[in-house]
Amino acid sequence: MPELPEVETVRRGLERHVVGRRIRRVEIGRERTVRRTSPEAVIHGLTGTVIEAANRRGKYLLLPLDSGDELMIHLRMSGQVLVAEEGAPRPPHTHVVAHLDAGVDGGRHELWFVDPRTFGEVVVFDPERAAEQVPDVHALGLDPIVDDLSLRALRGILRTRARLLKPLLLDQHVIAGIGNIYADEILHAARLRPDRISNDLSLTSERRLHGAIHDVLRAAIDAGGSTLVDAQYVDLFGDGGSYQDEHRVYGRAGERCSTCGVGWIRRMVSAQRSTHFCPRCQR
Ligand SMILES: [Zn+2]
């Protein structure tokens, strides 16, 4: 599932190639993608509007429109947002197509939402009624990048809860954007076991965790995110990221730890999610 670095990579592509352009026409092929409202609501909400900005909160893309509404796109398991020349052959599972006005280069393009597993969503909502229209977006916790999560804020989160670190990092209501891959990589970089209790960390450990959240997410964004073997995550032009080559623990169970060179990466199931860690360097 795309996490913060992957969604941020898509956001940057949208900012560069789609912001400022008008949506001329919208086609919707699969109603499940627009299940929160209706095909008519999404077509009506988008047609004729200009995309004014490309924002992100956690794993959600949020695109303000000149109508005052906002376009929300959530990739979930397998969603892809792609830009192509108008009339280009569409891949299977292209559920939403927005025809864009000519860009600065004069070319006409289409914005596609492709989603084989159809868990993803496209919603047009009124930001003033976000609490009722997109309660999941409204309830998101701090975004480490957008909100520049401070050491002080993280300490507050850790100390006021007595939760295992891994599920705490995955809780989108607390910190938004971290999923299974980056939670494992962050805890490894912080040298903390995933089953440590949040309010039982030393000052040094809290500081290491804070540094690791920023370092891992920034490095992953710089690498264009992680594209795993299923290759479902790609950027706006269909290219994968390369951060999977930097993974130290995720998907590496049974391999020797490349950080300490001594431990063997273990996999355990915690809160129904597979968790990877090095018992030697994570304590
Ligand atoms: Zn190790």
mmCIF file of C-alpha atoms and ligand atoms in Angstrom:
data_model
loop_
_atom_site.group_PDB
_atom_site.id
_atom_site.type_symbol
_atom_site.label_atom_id
_atom_site.label_comp_id
_atom_site.label_asym_id
_atom_site.label_seq_id
_atom_site.Cartn_x
_atom_site.Cartn_y
_atom_site.Cartn_z
ATOM 1 C CA MET A 1 0.000 0.000 0.000
ATOM 2 C CA PRO A 2 1.383 3.427 -0.888
ATOM 3 C CA GLU A 3 2.473 5.327 2.224
ATOM 4 C CA LEU A 4 3.534 8.910 2.852
ATOM 5 C CA PRO A 5 6.656 8.907 0.606
ATOM 6 C CA GLU A 6 4.814 7.355 -2.346
ATOM 7 C CA VAL A 7 1.818 9.682 -2.031
ATOM 8 C CA GLU A 8 4.177 12.652 -1.628
ATOM 9 C CA THR A 9 5.923 11.647 -4.871
ATOM 10 C CA VAL A 10 2.570 11.601 -6.672
ATOM 11 C CA ARG A 11 1.698 14.967 -5.085
ATOM 12 C CA ARG A 12 4.895 16.544 -6.395
ATOM 13 C CA GLY A 13 4.101 15.269 -9.882
ATOM 14 C CA LEU A 14 0.591 16.732 -9.692
ATOM 15 C CA GLU A 15 1.974 20.049 -8.454
ATOM 16 C CA ARG A 16 4.308 20.241 -11.412
ATOM 17 C CA HIS A 17 2.091 18.948 -14.200
ATOM 18 C CA VAL A 18 -1.560 19.369 -13.249
ATOM 19 C CA VAL A 19 -1.958 22.386 -10.956
ATOM 20 C CA GLY A 20 -3.340 25.415 -12.816
ATOM 21 C CA ARG A 21 -5.112 23.317 -15.423
ATOM 22 C CA ARG A 22 -8.829 23.190 -16.054
ATOM 23 C CA ILE A 23 -10.784 19.932 -16.143
ATOM 24 C CA ARG A 24 -12.848 19.978 -19.330
ATOM 25 C CA ARG A 25 -14.639 16.665 -19.067
ATOM 26 C CA VAL A 26 -14.796 13.686 -16.727
ATOM 27 C CA GLU A 27 -15.503 10.015 -17.412
ATOM 28 C CA ILE A 28 -16.250 7.485 -14.694
ATOM 29 C CA GLY A 29 -16.078 3.807 -15.524
ATOM 30 C CA ARG A 30 -16.503 2.148 -12.180
ATOM 31 C CA GLU A 31 -18.918 3.393 -9.550
ATOM 32 C CA ARG A 32 -17.078 1.708 -6.678
ATOM 33 C CA THR A 33 -14.283 4.274 -7.025
ATOM 34 C CA VAL A 34 -16.733 7.118 -6.364
ATOM 35 C CA ARG A 35 -18.856 5.151 -3.868
ATOM 36 C CA ARG A 36 -18.764 7.823 -1.191
ATOM 37 C CA THR A 37 -20.935 10.105 -3.315
ATOM 38 C CA SER A 38 -21.989 9.244 -6.882
ATOM 39 C CA PRO A 39 -20.640 9.402 -10.444
ATOM 40 C CA GLU A 40 -22.892 12.429 -11.068
ATOM 41 C CA ALA A 41 -21.567 14.272 -7.982
ATOM 42 C CA VAL A 42 -17.941 13.721 -9.004
ATOM 43 C CA ILE A 43 -18.554 14.665 -12.663
ATOM 44 C CA HIS A 44 -20.511 17.767 -11.639
ATOM 45 C CA GLY A 45 -17.953 18.708 -8.961
ATOM 46 C CA LEU A 46 -14.963 18.497 -11.304
ATOM 47 C CA THR A 47 -16.166 19.584 -14.746
ATOM 48 C CA GLY A 48 -15.048 23.118 -15.619
ATOM 49 C CA THR A 49 -12.968 23.629 -12.466
ATOM 50 C CA VAL A 50 -9.301 24.580 -12.249
ATOM 51 C CA ILE A 51 -7.033 22.557 -9.940
ATOM 52 C CA GLU A 52 -5.472 25.233 -7.755
ATOM 53 C CA ALA A 53 -2.991 23.282 -5.646
ATOM 54 C CA ALA A 54 -1.804 19.788 -4.812
ATOM 55 C CA ASN A 55 -1.687 19.054 -1.093
ATOM 56 C CA ARG A 56 -1.250 15.887 0.916
ATOM 57 C CA ARG A 57 -2.206 14.860 4.406
ATOM 58 C CA GLY A 58 -1.055 11.410 5.521
ATOM 59 C CA LYS A 59 -1.830 9.069 2.631
ATOM 60 C CA TYR A 60 -4.520 11.347 1.167
ATOM 61 C CA LEU A 61 -4.105 13.630 -1.849
ATOM 62 C CA LEU A 62 -6.118 16.846 -1.467
ATOM 63 C CA LEU A 63 -6.517 19.117 -4.479
ATOM 64 C CA PRO A 64 -8.335 22.431 -3.906
ATOM 65 C CA LEU A 65 -10.464 23.521 -6.900
ATOM 66 C CA ASP A 66 -11.352 27.077 -7.930
ATOM 67 C CA SER A 67 -15.003 26.236 -7.144
ATOM 68 C CA GLY A 68 -14.130 26.146 -3.429
ATOM 69 C CA ASP A 69 -14.525 22.360 -3.315
ATOM 70 C CA GLU A 70 -11.649 19.944 -2.899
ATOM 71 C CA LEU A 71 -10.785 16.771 -4.777
ATOM 72 C CA MET A 72 -9.666 13.950 -2.482
ATOM 73 C CA ILE A 73 -7.880 10.913 -3.898
ATOM 74 C CA HIS A 74 -6.945 7.948 -1.727
ATOM 75 C CA LEU A 75 -4.846 5.260 -3.426
ATOM 76 C CA ARG A 76 -5.420 2.604 -0.711
ATOM 77 C CA MET A 77 -3.977 -0.769 -1.853
ATOM 78 C CA SER A 78 -3.385 -0.418 -5.562
ATOM 79 C CA GLY A 79 -4.521 3.007 -6.784
ATOM 80 C CA GLN A 80 -2.404 4.886 -9.320
ATOM 81 C CA VAL A 81 -2.706 8.465 -10.533
ATOM 82 C CA LEU A 82 -1.278 8.808 -14.029
ATOM 83 C CA VAL A 83 -0.966 11.564 -16.618
ATOM 84 C CA ALA A 84 -1.033 10.677 -20.319
ATOM 85 C CA GLU A 85 -1.447 12.334 -23.686
ATOM 86 C CA GLU A 86 -5.082 12.741 -24.618
ATOM 87 C CA GLY A 87 -6.273 9.668 -26.477
ATOM 88 C CA ALA A 88 -3.422 7.417 -25.299
ATOM 89 C CA PRO A 89 -4.466 3.775 -24.776
ATOM 90 C CA ARG A 90 -5.721 3.360 -21.233
ATOM 91 C CA PRO A 91 -4.551 0.522 -19.004
ATOM 92 C CA PRO A 92 -7.119 -1.949 -17.644
ATOM 93 C CA HIS A 93 -8.873 -0.753 -14.472
ATOM 94 C CA THR A 94 -8.856 2.942 -15.456
ATOM 95 C CA HIS A 95 -11.896 4.009 -13.444
ATOM 96 C CA VAL A 96 -11.803 7.811 -13.618
ATOM 97 C CA VAL A 97 -10.527 9.986 -16.474
ATOM 98 C CA ALA A 98 -10.304 13.785 -16.276
ATOM 99 C CA HIS A 99 -9.600 15.541 -19.586
ATOM 100 C CA LEU A 100 -7.373 18.567 -18.930
ATOM 101 C CA ASP A 101 -7.092 21.816 -20.862
ATOM 102 C CA ALA A 102 -3.901 22.429 -22.793
ATOM 103 C CA GLY A 103 -0.886 22.998 -20.532
ATOM 104 C CA VAL A 104 1.959 25.463 -21.021
ATOM 105 C CA ASP A 105 3.418 23.169 -23.673
ATOM 106 C CA GLY A 106 0.118 23.301 -25.552
ATOM 107 C CA GLY A 107 -0.444 19.556 -25.199
ATOM 108 C CA ARG A 108 -3.707 18.096 -24.023
ATOM 109 C CA HIS A 109 -3.573 15.489 -21.326
ATOM 110 C CA GLU A 110 -5.742 13.121 -19.384
ATOM 111 C CA LEU A 111 -5.470 12.463 -15.671
ATOM 112 C CA TRP A 112 -6.245 8.808 -14.927
ATOM 113 C CA PHE A 113 -7.169 7.035 -11.728
ATOM 114 C CA VAL A 114 -6.279 3.369 -12.221
ATOM 115 C CA ASP A 115 -7.039 0.832 -9.503
ATOM 116 C CA PRO A 116 -7.077 -2.952 -10.065
ATOM 117 C CA ARG A 117 -8.276 -3.779 -6.555
ATOM 118 C CA THR A 118 -10.808 -0.914 -6.402
ATOM 119 C CA PHE A 119 -10.245 -0.062 -2.733
ATOM 120 C CA GLY A 120 -9.157 3.454 -3.728
ATOM 121 C CA GLU A 121 -11.463 6.424 -3.780
ATOM 122 C CA VAL A 122 -12.121 9.687 -5.588
ATOM 123 C CA VAL A 123 -14.300 12.209 -3.729
ATOM 124 C CA VAL A 124 -15.212 15.859 -4.295
ATOM 125 C CA PHE A 125 -16.034 17.507 -0.986
ATOM 126 C CA ASP A 126 -16.697 20.893 0.586
ATOM 127 C CA PRO A 127 -13.755 21.667 2.927
ATOM 128 C CA GLU A 128 -16.083 23.491 5.306
ATOM 129 C CA ARG A 129 -18.045 20.264 5.741
ATOM 130 C CA ALA A 130 -15.028 17.961 5.882
ATOM 131 C CA ALA A 131 -16.019 16.551 9.279
ATOM 132 C CA GLU A 132 -19.180 15.012 7.833
ATOM 133 C CA GLN A 133 -18.161 14.472 4.190
ATOM 134 C CA VAL A 134 -14.648 13.073 4.698
ATOM 135 C CA PRO A 135 -14.477 12.183 8.418
ATOM 136 C CA ASP A 136 -11.416 9.993 7.835
ATOM 137 C CA VAL A 137 -9.441 12.980 6.474
ATOM 138 C CA HIS A 138 -10.774 15.245 9.207
ATOM 139 C CA ALA A 139 -9.665 12.793 11.920
ATOM 140 C CA LEU A 140 -6.066 12.423 10.697
ATOM 141 C CA GLY A 141 -3.284 13.030 13.209
ATOM 142 C CA LEU A 142 -0.097 15.026 12.693
ATOM 143 C CA ASP A 143 1.615 14.599 9.338
ATOM 144 C CA PRO A 144 5.372 14.287 9.988
ATOM 145 C CA ILE A 145 6.284 16.385 6.921
ATOM 146 C CA VAL A 146 3.348 18.787 6.449
ATOM 147 C CA ASP A 147 3.179 19.575 10.163
ATOM 148 C CA ASP A 148 6.938 19.255 10.662
ATOM 149 C CA LEU A 149 6.447 16.908 13.638
ATOM 150 C CA SER A 150 8.655 18.295 16.424
ATOM 151 C CA LEU A 151 10.491 16.331 19.087
ATOM 152 C CA ARG A 152 8.267 17.983 21.652
ATOM 153 C CA ALA A 153 5.075 16.938 19.833
ATOM 154 C CA LEU A 154 6.338 13.374 19.413
ATOM 155 C CA ARG A 155 7.279 13.196 23.093
ATOM 156 C CA GLY A 156 3.742 14.293 23.979
ATOM 157 C CA ILE A 157 2.336 11.516 21.779
ATOM 158 C CA LEU A 158 4.630 8.852 23.271
ATOM 159 C CA ARG A 159 4.297 9.830 26.920
ATOM 160 C CA THR A 160 0.526 10.266 27.065
ATOM 161 C CA ARG A 161 -0.043 6.762 25.737
ATOM 162 C CA ALA A 162 1.050 3.315 26.827
ATOM 163 C CA ARG A 163 1.013 1.603 23.474
ATOM 164 C CA LEU A 164 3.317 -0.692 21.540
ATOM 165 C CA LEU A 165 5.473 1.403 19.214
ATOM 166 C CA LYS A 166 4.565 -0.350 15.976
ATOM 167 C CA PRO A 167 0.760 -0.044 16.228
ATOM 168 C CA LEU A 168 1.174 3.489 17.557
ATOM 169 C CA LEU A 169 3.170 4.517 14.474
ATOM 170 C CA LEU A 170 0.512 2.900 12.262
ATOM 171 C CA ASP A 171 -2.376 4.748 13.946
ATOM 172 C CA GLN A 172 -3.423 7.370 11.381
ATOM 173 C CA HIS A 173 -5.345 9.292 14.061
ATOM 174 C CA VAL A 174 -2.093 9.945 15.906
ATOM 175 C CA ILE A 175 0.564 10.284 13.195
ATOM 176 C CA ALA A 176 -0.676 10.308 9.597
ATOM 177 C CA GLY A 177 1.103 8.696 6.663
ATOM 178 C CA ILE A 178 3.231 5.887 8.117
ATOM 179 C CA GLY A 179 2.273 2.350 7.076
ATOM 180 C CA ASN A 180 3.789 -1.088 7.511
ATOM 181 C CA ILE A 181 6.974 -0.590 5.478
ATOM 182 C CA TYR A 182 8.076 2.713 6.967
ATOM 183 C CA ALA A 183 7.066 1.811 10.533
ATOM 184 C CA ASP A 184 9.466 -1.158 10.346
ATOM 185 C CA GLU A 185 12.231 0.891 8.729
ATOM 186 C CA ILE A 186 11.815 3.795 11.179
ATOM 187 C CA LEU A 187 11.949 1.515 14.241
ATOM 188 C CA HIS A 188 15.035 -0.181 12.848
ATOM 189 C CA ALA A 189 16.755 3.157 12.226
ATOM 190 C CA ALA A 190 15.804 4.200 15.784
ATOM 191 C CA ARG A 191 17.172 0.863 17.121
ATOM 192 C CA LEU A 192 13.924 0.218 18.972
ATOM 193 C CA ARG A 193 11.991 -3.045 19.111
ATOM 194 C CA PRO A 194 8.486 -2.755 17.622
ATOM 195 C CA ASP A 195 6.985 -4.098 20.855
ATOM 196 C CA ARG A 196 8.474 -1.491 23.177
ATOM 197 C CA ILE A 197 5.927 0.533 25.144
ATOM 198 C CA SER A 198 5.674 4.164 24.078
ATOM 199 C CA ASN A 199 5.778 5.785 27.522
ATOM 200 C CA ASP A 200 8.757 3.735 28.663
ATOM 201 C CA LEU A 201 11.466 5.213 26.429
ATOM 202 C CA SER A 202 14.559 7.105 27.530
ATOM 203 C CA LEU A 203 15.099 10.651 26.349
ATOM 204 C CA THR A 204 17.794 9.349 24.002
ATOM 205 C CA SER A 205 15.419 6.781 22.514
ATOM 206 C CA GLU A 206 12.716 9.397 21.984
ATOM 207 C CA ARG A 207 15.251 11.578 20.216
ATOM 208 C CA ARG A 208 16.410 8.676 18.034
ATOM 209 C CA LEU A 209 12.830 7.838 17.094
ATOM 210 C CA HIS A 210 12.142 11.455 16.183
ATOM 211 C CA GLY A 211 15.267 11.612 14.036
ATOM 212 C CA ALA A 212 14.447 8.277 12.382
ATOM 213 C CA ILE A 213 10.904 9.342 11.419
ATOM 214 C CA HIS A 214 12.288 12.368 9.581
ATOM 215 C CA ASP A 215 15.389 10.682 8.139
ATOM 216 C CA VAL A 216 13.606 7.601 6.784
ATOM 217 C CA LEU A 217 10.650 9.488 5.317
ATOM 218 C CA ARG A 218 12.873 12.150 3.717
ATOM 219 C CA ALA A 219 15.228 9.563 2.237
ATOM 220 C CA ALA A 220 12.267 7.594 0.887
ATOM 221 C CA ILE A 221 10.752 10.732 -0.677
ATOM 222 C CA ASP A 222 14.135 11.538 -2.259
ATOM 223 C CA ALA A 223 14.161 8.020 -3.749
ATOM 224 C CA GLY A 224 10.644 8.429 -5.155
ATOM 225 C CA GLY A 225 9.160 5.949 -2.657
ATOM 226 C CA SER A 226 9.250 2.143 -2.612
ATOM 227 C CA THR A 227 7.952 -0.022 -5.445
ATOM 228 C CA LEU A 228 7.643 -3.647 -4.356
ATOM 229 C CA VAL A 229 7.537 -6.707 -6.601
ATOM 230 C CA ASP A 230 3.821 -6.298 -7.251
ATOM 231 C CA ALA A 231 4.853 -2.929 -8.823
ATOM 232 C CA GLN A 232 1.524 -1.354 -8.024
ATOM 233 C CA TYR A 233 2.941 1.916 -6.809
ATOM 234 C CA VAL A 234 4.246 4.170 -9.594
ATOM 235 C CA ASP A 235 4.570 7.921 -10.057
ATOM 236 C CA LEU A 236 2.531 10.118 -12.400
ATOM 237 C CA PHE A 237 4.363 8.814 -15.464
ATOM 238 C CA GLY A 238 4.358 5.141 -14.502
ATOM 239 C CA ASP A 239 7.884 4.960 -13.062
ATOM 240 C CA GLY A 240 8.600 3.084 -9.833
ATOM 241 C CA GLY A 241 10.581 4.379 -6.857
ATOM 242 C CA SER A 242 13.902 2.964 -5.666
ATOM 243 C CA TYR A 243 13.730 3.101 -1.870
ATOM 244 C CA GLN A 244 12.967 -0.651 -1.737
ATOM 245 C CA ASP A 245 16.716 -1.122 -2.365
ATOM 246 C CA GLU A 246 17.397 0.761 0.894
ATOM 247 C CA HIS A 247 15.044 -1.317 3.056
ATOM 248 C CA ARG A 248 17.008 -2.671 5.991
ATOM 249 C CA VAL A 249 14.362 -4.935 7.520
ATOM 250 C CA TYR A 250 11.067 -4.821 5.595
ATOM 251 C CA GLY A 251 10.733 -7.979 3.499
ATOM 252 C CA ARG A 252 14.175 -9.193 4.620
ATOM 253 C CA ALA A 253 13.243 -11.880 7.178
ATOM 254 C CA GLY A 254 15.978 -14.530 7.390
ATOM 255 C CA GLU A 255 18.672 -12.232 5.963
ATOM 256 C CA ARG A 256 21.622 -11.027 7.980
ATOM 257 C CA CYS A 257 21.133 -7.468 9.252
ATOM 258 C CA SER A 258 23.095 -5.050 7.082
ATOM 259 C CA THR A 259 23.199 -2.482 9.893
ATOM 260 C CA CYS A 260 24.979 -4.505 12.584
ATOM 261 C CA GLY A 261 26.242 -7.347 10.373
ATOM 262 C CA VAL A 262 25.579 -9.788 13.215
ATOM 263 C CA GLY A 263 21.831 -10.221 13.808
ATOM 264 C CA TRP A 264 19.338 -12.035 11.572
ATOM 265 C CA ILE A 265 16.185 -10.197 10.548
ATOM 266 C CA ARG A 266 13.106 -11.681 12.188
ATOM 267 C CA ARG A 267 9.475 -11.483 11.200
ATOM 268 C CA MET A 268 6.698 -11.527 13.742
ATOM 269 C CA VAL A 269 3.008 -10.726 13.577
ATOM 270 C CA SER A 270 1.975 -7.791 15.719
ATOM 271 C CA ALA A 271 -1.506 -6.249 15.656
ATOM 272 C CA GLN A 272 -2.243 -8.498 12.640
ATOM 273 C CA ARG A 273 0.554 -6.896 10.635
ATOM 274 C CA SER A 274 3.811 -8.570 9.722
ATOM 275 C CA THR A 275 6.676 -6.842 11.463
ATOM 276 C CA HIS A 276 10.360 -7.097 10.589
ATOM 277 C CA PHE A 277 13.204 -6.249 12.949
ATOM 278 C CA CYS A 278 16.735 -7.106 13.984
ATOM 279 C CA PRO A 279 16.754 -8.531 17.521
ATOM 280 C CA ARG A 280 20.419 -7.611 17.773
ATOM 281 C CA CYS A 281 20.328 -3.874 17.071
ATOM 282 C CA GLN A 282 16.745 -3.135 18.097
ATOM 283 C CA ARG A 283 16.260 -3.223 21.858
HETATM 284 ZN ZN ZN B 1 21.071 -5.526 13.300
#
